Short mmCIF file of C-alpha atoms in Angstrom, two decimals:
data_model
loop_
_atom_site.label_atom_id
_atom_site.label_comp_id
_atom_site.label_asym_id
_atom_site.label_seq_id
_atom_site.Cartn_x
_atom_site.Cartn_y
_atom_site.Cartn_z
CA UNK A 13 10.95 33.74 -3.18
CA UNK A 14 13.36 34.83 -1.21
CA UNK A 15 15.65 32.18 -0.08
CA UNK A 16 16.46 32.34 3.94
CA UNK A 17 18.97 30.24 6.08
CA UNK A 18 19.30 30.02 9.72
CA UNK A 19 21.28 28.09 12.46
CA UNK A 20 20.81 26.30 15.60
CA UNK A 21 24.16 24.84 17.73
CA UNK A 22 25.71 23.24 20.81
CA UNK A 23 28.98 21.74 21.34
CA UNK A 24 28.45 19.08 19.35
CA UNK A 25 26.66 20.19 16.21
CA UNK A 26 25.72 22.62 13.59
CA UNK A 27 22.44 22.58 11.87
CA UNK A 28 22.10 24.67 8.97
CA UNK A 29 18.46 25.22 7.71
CA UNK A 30 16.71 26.88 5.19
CA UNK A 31 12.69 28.75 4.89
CA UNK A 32 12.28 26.78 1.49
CA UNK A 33 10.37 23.51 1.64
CA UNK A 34 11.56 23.68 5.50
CA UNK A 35 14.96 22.27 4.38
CA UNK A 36 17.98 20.60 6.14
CA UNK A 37 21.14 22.42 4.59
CA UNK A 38 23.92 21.13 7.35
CA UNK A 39 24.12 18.70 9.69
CA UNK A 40 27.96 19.35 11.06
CA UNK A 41 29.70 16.99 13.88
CA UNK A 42 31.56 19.32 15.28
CA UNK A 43 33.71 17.03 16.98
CA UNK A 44 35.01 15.26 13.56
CA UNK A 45 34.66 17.97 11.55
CA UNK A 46 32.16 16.40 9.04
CA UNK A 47 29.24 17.72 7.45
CA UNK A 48 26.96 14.33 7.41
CA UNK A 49 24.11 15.73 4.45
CA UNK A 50 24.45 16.49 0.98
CA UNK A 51 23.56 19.73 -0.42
CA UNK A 52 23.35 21.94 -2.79
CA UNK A 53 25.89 24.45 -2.30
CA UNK A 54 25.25 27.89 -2.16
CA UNK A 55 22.00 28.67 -0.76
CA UNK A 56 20.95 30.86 -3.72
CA UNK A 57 20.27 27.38 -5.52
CA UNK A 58 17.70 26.38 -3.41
CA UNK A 59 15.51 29.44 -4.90
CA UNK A 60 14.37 27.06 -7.84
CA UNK A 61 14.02 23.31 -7.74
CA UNK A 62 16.21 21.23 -5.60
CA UNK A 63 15.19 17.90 -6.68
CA UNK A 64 13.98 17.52 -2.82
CA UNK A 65 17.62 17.42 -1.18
CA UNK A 66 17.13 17.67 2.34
CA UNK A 67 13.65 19.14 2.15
CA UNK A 68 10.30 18.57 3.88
CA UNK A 69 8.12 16.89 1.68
CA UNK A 70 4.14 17.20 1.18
CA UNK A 71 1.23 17.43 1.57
CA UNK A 72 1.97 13.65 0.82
CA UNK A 73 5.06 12.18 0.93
CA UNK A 74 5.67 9.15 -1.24
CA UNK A 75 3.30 7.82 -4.01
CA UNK A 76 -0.33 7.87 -4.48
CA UNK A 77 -1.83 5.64 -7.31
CA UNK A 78 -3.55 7.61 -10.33
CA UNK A 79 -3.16 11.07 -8.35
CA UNK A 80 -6.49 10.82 -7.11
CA UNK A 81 -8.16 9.02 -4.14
CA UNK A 82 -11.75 8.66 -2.34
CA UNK A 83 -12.98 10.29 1.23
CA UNK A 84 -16.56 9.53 1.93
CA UNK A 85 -17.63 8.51 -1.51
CA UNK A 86 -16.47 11.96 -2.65
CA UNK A 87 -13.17 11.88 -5.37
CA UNK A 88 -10.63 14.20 -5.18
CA UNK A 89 -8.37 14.37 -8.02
CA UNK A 90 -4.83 15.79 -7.27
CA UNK A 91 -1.78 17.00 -9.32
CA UNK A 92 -0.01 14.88 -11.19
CA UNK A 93 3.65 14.99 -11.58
CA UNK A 94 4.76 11.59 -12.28
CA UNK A 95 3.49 10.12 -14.99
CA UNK A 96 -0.34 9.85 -13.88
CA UNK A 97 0.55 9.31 -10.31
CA UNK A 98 1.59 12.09 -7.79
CA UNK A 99 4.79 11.69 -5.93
CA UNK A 100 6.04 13.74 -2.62
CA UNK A 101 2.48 16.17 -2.83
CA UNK A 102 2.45 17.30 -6.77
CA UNK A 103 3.58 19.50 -9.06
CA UNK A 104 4.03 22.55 -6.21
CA UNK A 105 4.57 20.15 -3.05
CA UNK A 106 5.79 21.57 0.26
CA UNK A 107 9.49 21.10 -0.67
CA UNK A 108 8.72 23.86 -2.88
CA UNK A 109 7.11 26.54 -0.84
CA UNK A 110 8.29 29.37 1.36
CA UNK A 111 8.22 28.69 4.85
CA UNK A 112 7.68 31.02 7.60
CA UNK A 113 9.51 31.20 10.57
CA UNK A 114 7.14 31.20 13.58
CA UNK A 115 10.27 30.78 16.34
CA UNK A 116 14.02 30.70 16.35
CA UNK A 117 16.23 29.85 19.61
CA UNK A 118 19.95 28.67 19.94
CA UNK A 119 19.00 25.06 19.59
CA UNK A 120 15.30 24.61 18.55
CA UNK A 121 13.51 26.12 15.27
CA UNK A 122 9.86 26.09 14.00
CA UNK A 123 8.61 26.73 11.01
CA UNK A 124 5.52 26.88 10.26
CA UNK A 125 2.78 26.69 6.21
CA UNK A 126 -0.50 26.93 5.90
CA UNK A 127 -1.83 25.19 2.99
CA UNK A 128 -5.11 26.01 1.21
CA UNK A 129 -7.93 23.59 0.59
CA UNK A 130 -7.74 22.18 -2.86
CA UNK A 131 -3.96 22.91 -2.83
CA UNK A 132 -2.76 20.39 -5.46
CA UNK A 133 -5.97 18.51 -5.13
CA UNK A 134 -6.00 17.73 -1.58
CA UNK A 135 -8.92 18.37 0.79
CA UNK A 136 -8.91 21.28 3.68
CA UNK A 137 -6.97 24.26 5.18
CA UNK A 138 -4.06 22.44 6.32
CA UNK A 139 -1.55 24.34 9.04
CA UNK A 140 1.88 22.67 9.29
CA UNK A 141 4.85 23.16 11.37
CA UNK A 142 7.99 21.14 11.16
CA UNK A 143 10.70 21.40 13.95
CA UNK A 144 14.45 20.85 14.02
CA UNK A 145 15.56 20.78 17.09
CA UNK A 146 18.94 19.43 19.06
CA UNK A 147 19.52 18.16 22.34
CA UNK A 148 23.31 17.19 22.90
CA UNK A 149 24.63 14.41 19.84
CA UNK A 150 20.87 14.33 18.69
CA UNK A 151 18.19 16.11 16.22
CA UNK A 152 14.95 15.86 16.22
CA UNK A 153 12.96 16.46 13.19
CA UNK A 154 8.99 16.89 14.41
CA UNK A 155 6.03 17.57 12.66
CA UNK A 156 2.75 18.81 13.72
CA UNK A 157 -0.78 19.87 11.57
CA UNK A 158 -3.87 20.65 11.87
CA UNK A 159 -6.92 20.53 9.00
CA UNK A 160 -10.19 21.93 8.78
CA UNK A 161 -11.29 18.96 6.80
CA UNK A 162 -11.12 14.94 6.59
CA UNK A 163 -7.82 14.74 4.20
CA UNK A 164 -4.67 12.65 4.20
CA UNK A 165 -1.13 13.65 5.09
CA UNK A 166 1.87 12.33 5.26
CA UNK A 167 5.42 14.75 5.98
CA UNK A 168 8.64 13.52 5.91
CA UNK A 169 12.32 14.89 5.79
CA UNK A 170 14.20 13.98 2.53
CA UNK A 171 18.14 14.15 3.68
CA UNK A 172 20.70 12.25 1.85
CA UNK A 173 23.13 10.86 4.35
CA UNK A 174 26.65 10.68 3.52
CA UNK A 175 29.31 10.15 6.68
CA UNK A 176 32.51 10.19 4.60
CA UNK A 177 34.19 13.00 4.62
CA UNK A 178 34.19 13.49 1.16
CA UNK A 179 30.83 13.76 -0.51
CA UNK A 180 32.23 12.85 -3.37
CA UNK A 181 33.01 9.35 -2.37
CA UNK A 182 29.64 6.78 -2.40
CA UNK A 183 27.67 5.30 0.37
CA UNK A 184 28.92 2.12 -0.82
CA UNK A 185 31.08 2.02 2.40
CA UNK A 186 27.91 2.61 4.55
CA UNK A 187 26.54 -0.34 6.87
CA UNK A 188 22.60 -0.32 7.19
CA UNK A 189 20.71 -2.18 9.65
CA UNK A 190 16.85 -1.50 9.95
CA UNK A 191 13.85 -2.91 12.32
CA UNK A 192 11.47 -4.40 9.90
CA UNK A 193 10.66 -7.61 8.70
CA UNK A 194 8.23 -6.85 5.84
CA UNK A 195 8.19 -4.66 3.08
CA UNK A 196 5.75 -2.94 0.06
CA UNK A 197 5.61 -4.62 -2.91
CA UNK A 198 5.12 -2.20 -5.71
CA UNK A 199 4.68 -2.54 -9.42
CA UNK A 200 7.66 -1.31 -12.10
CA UNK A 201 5.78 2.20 -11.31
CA UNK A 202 6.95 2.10 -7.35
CA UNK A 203 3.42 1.82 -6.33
CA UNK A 204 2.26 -0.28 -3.95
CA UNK A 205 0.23 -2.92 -5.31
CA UNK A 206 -1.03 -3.46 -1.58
CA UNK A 207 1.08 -7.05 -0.85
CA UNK A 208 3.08 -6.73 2.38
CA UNK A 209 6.41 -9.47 1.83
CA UNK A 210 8.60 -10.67 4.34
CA UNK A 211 12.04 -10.08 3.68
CA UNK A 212 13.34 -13.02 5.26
CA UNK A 213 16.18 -14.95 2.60
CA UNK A 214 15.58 -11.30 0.18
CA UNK A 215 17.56 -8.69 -0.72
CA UNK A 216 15.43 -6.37 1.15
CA UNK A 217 16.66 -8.01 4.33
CA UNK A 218 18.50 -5.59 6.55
CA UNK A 219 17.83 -7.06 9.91
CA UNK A 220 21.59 -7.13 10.79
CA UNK A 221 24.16 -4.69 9.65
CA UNK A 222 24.73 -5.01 6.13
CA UNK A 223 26.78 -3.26 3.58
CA UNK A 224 24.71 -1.01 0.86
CA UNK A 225 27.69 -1.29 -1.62
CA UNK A 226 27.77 -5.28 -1.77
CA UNK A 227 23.47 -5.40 -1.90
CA UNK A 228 24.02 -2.93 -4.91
CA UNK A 229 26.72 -4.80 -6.46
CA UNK A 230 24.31 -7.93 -6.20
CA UNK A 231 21.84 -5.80 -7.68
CA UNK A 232 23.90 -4.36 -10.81
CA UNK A 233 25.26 -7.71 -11.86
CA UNK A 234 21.78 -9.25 -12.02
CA UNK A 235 22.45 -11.64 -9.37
CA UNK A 236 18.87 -12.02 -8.16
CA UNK A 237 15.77 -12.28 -9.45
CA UNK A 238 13.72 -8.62 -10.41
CA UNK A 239 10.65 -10.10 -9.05
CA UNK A 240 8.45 -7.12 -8.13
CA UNK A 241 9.69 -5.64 -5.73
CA UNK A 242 11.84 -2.28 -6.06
CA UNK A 243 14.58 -3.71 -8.02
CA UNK A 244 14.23 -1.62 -11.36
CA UNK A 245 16.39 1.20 -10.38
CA UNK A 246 19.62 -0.80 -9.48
CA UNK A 247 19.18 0.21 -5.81
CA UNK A 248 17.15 0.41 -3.42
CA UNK A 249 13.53 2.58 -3.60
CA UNK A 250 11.41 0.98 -1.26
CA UNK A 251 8.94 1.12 1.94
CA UNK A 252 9.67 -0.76 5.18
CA UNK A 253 6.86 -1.46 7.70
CA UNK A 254 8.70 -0.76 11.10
CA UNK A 255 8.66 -3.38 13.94
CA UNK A 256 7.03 -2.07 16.60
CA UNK A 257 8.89 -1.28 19.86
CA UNK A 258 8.92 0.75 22.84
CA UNK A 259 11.65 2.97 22.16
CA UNK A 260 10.43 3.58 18.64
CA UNK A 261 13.86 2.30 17.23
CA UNK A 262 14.01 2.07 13.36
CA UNK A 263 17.14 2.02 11.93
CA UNK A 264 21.08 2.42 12.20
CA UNK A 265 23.59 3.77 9.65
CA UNK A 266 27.61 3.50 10.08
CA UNK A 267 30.43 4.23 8.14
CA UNK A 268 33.66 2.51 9.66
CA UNK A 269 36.22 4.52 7.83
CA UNK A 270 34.86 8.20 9.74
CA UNK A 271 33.86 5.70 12.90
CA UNK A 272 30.36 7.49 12.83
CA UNK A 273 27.09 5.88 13.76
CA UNK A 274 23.34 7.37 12.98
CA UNK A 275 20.13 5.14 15.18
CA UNK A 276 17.09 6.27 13.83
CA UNK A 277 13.98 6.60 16.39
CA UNK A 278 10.20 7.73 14.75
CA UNK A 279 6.59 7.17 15.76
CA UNK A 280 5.63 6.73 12.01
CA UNK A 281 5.02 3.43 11.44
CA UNK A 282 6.90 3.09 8.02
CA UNK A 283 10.42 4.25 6.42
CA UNK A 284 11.52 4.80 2.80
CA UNK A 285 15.03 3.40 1.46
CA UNK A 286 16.10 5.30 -1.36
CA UNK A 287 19.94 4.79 -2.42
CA UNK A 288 19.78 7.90 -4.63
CA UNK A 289 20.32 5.87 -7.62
CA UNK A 290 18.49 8.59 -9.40
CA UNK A 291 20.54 11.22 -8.21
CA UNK A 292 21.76 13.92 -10.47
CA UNK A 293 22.44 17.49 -9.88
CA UNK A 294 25.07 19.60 -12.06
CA UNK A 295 28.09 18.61 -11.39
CA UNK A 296 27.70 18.32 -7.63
CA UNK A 297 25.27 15.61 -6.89
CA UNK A 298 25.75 11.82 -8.63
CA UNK A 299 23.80 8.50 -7.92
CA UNK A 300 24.80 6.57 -5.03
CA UNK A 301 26.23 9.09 -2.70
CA UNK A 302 23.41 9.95 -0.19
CA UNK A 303 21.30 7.43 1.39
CA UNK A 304 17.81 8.62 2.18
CA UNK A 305 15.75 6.88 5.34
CA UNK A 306 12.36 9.30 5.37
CA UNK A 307 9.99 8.19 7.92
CA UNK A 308 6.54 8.22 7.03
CA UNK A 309 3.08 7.10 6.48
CA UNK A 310 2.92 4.34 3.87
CA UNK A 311 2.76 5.54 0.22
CA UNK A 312 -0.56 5.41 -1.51
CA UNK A 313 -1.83 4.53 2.37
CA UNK A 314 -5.31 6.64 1.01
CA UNK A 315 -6.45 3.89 -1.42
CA UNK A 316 -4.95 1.03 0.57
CA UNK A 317 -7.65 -0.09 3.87
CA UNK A 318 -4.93 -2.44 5.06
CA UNK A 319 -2.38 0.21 5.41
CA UNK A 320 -2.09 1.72 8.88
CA UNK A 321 -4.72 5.28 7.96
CA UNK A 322 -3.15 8.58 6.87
CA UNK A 323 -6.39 10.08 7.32
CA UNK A 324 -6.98 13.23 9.64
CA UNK A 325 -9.90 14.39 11.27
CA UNK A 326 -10.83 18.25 11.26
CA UNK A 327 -9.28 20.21 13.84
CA UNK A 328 -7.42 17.26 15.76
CA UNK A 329 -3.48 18.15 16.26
CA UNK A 330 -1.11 15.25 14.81
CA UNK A 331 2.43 15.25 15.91
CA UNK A 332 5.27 12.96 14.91
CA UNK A 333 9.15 13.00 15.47
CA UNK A 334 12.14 11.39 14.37
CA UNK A 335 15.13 11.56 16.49
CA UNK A 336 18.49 11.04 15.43
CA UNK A 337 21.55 10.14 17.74
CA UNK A 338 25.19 11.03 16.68
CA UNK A 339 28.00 8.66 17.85
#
């Protein structure tokens, strides 16, 4: 695979992007001079695995229970790759394929995959495009598809957010606010185990502004109870359900020391939390210093009937976007 990287700009920022797994490399303020995702470093690295930093995941992002799940009373049995579930769309997911570049302008580009039916399990010809595209202080990441057969999808973007100015320093210094009062409960596994919880006097409650580093000291020093919820990872690895609201607001991330805010906007009705507590990556990458917030259908959604449906029908367009505002 040949590894290919390509720019859009204004005034205000830089995005840096590259064909593999349709992959956010930079997101520079040009104003502060601060690169605001983690990455890799040189490009060359994203030829091989790259542990889904800043990539577009798929066909399924997120868990699905027992890699396997049922449309119309037929089974289809996917790829396994963690343990016996499948996480972020198998063994070869999306963050691992070579993208094509159907269009490339100053400030928008497209590109585009066509996945094959039975591709890691999953059901129909599926055409994807995913979309980075800025507008002033904002990016939009969109994605569209198209199947010729009843299947499930669910894309999402997996950046790490870090507004320090070092990367090397944590997110511990990062504020989080999100719009959701209820959350997945999952089993040790991270799988749903289909209970939506309110999280009202939890952990999990980030209604107002509240600082990651404090929640994850709480956390370390075993000041709550592990009930079952996501705390088995000392941070934080778990699904909100989004509020609904008419500007599709989700969530907000600061960092008072570089003054810059991120607000969140998405149509997708749910949005992971994932404190890279598992992070590792040579010598580069460490746990806690990205924060993840990857909008997207609601993990294992296929064998859940009270989820909101990932399914697709054949030959319908879906589109989704999340927009993110710089300030």
């Amino acid at each position: 695979m040949q590894v290919q990287s390509s720019t859009i700009e204004n005034k205000y920022l830089r995005v840096k992007s590259i064909n593999i797994g349709a992959c956010l490399y930079e997101v520079y303020d040009k104003q502060r001079k601060i690169n605001l995702i983690l990455n890799l470093g040189p490009t060359k690295n994203y030829g091989s695995k790259n542990f889904y930093v800043g990539a577009t995941c798929g066909r399924y992002a997120g868990r699905i229970s027992n890699s396997r799940f049922k449309i119309k009373n037929k089974i289809y049995k996917l790829e396994g790759n963690e343990g016996r579930n499948t996480l972020h769309g198998g063994k070869i997911g999306f963050d691992r394929l070579e993208w094509k570049i159907k269009h490339h302008s100053k400030n928008k580009i497209i590109y585009q995959l066509l996945s094959k039916n039975l591709d890691q399990g999953f059901p129909g010809d599926l055409n994807s495009e995913c979309i980075f595209e800025i507008k002033n202080k904002s990016l939009f990441i969109k994605y569209q598809y198209k199947s010729s057969e009843l299947t499930h999808v669910s894309l999402t973007n997996h950046s790490y957010w870090n507004l320090n100015k070092s990367k090397k320093e944590t997110i511990f210094n990062h504020d989080l606010k999100i719009n959701s009062e209820k959350y997945l409960e999952v089993t040790n596994k991270l799988i749903p185990t289909g209970k939506i919880k309110k999280v009202k006097n939890t952990i999990n409650d980030f209604n107002k502004f509240q600082n990651i580093g404090k929640k994850i000291d709480i956390i370390k020093n075993k000041k709550i109870k592990r009930v079952s919820n996501t705390i088995n990872q000392l941070g934080f690895d778990l699904t909100y359900c989004i509020k609904k609201n008419s500007k599709n607001y989700l969530a907000s991330l600061k960092n008072k020391k570089t003054n810059i805010q991120l607000d969140f906007y998405s149509n997708l009705p749910g949005v992971q939390l994932y404190t890279s507590q598992g992070l590792r990556y040579k010598n580069k990458l460490a746990p806690y210093q990205g924060v993840c917030l990857e909008t997207q259908h609601y993990p294992d959604a296929p064998n859940n009937k009270n989820f909101p449906s990932s399914l697709i029908k054949p030959n319908k367009l879906y589109k989704y976007f999340t927009k993110i505002n710089i300030s």
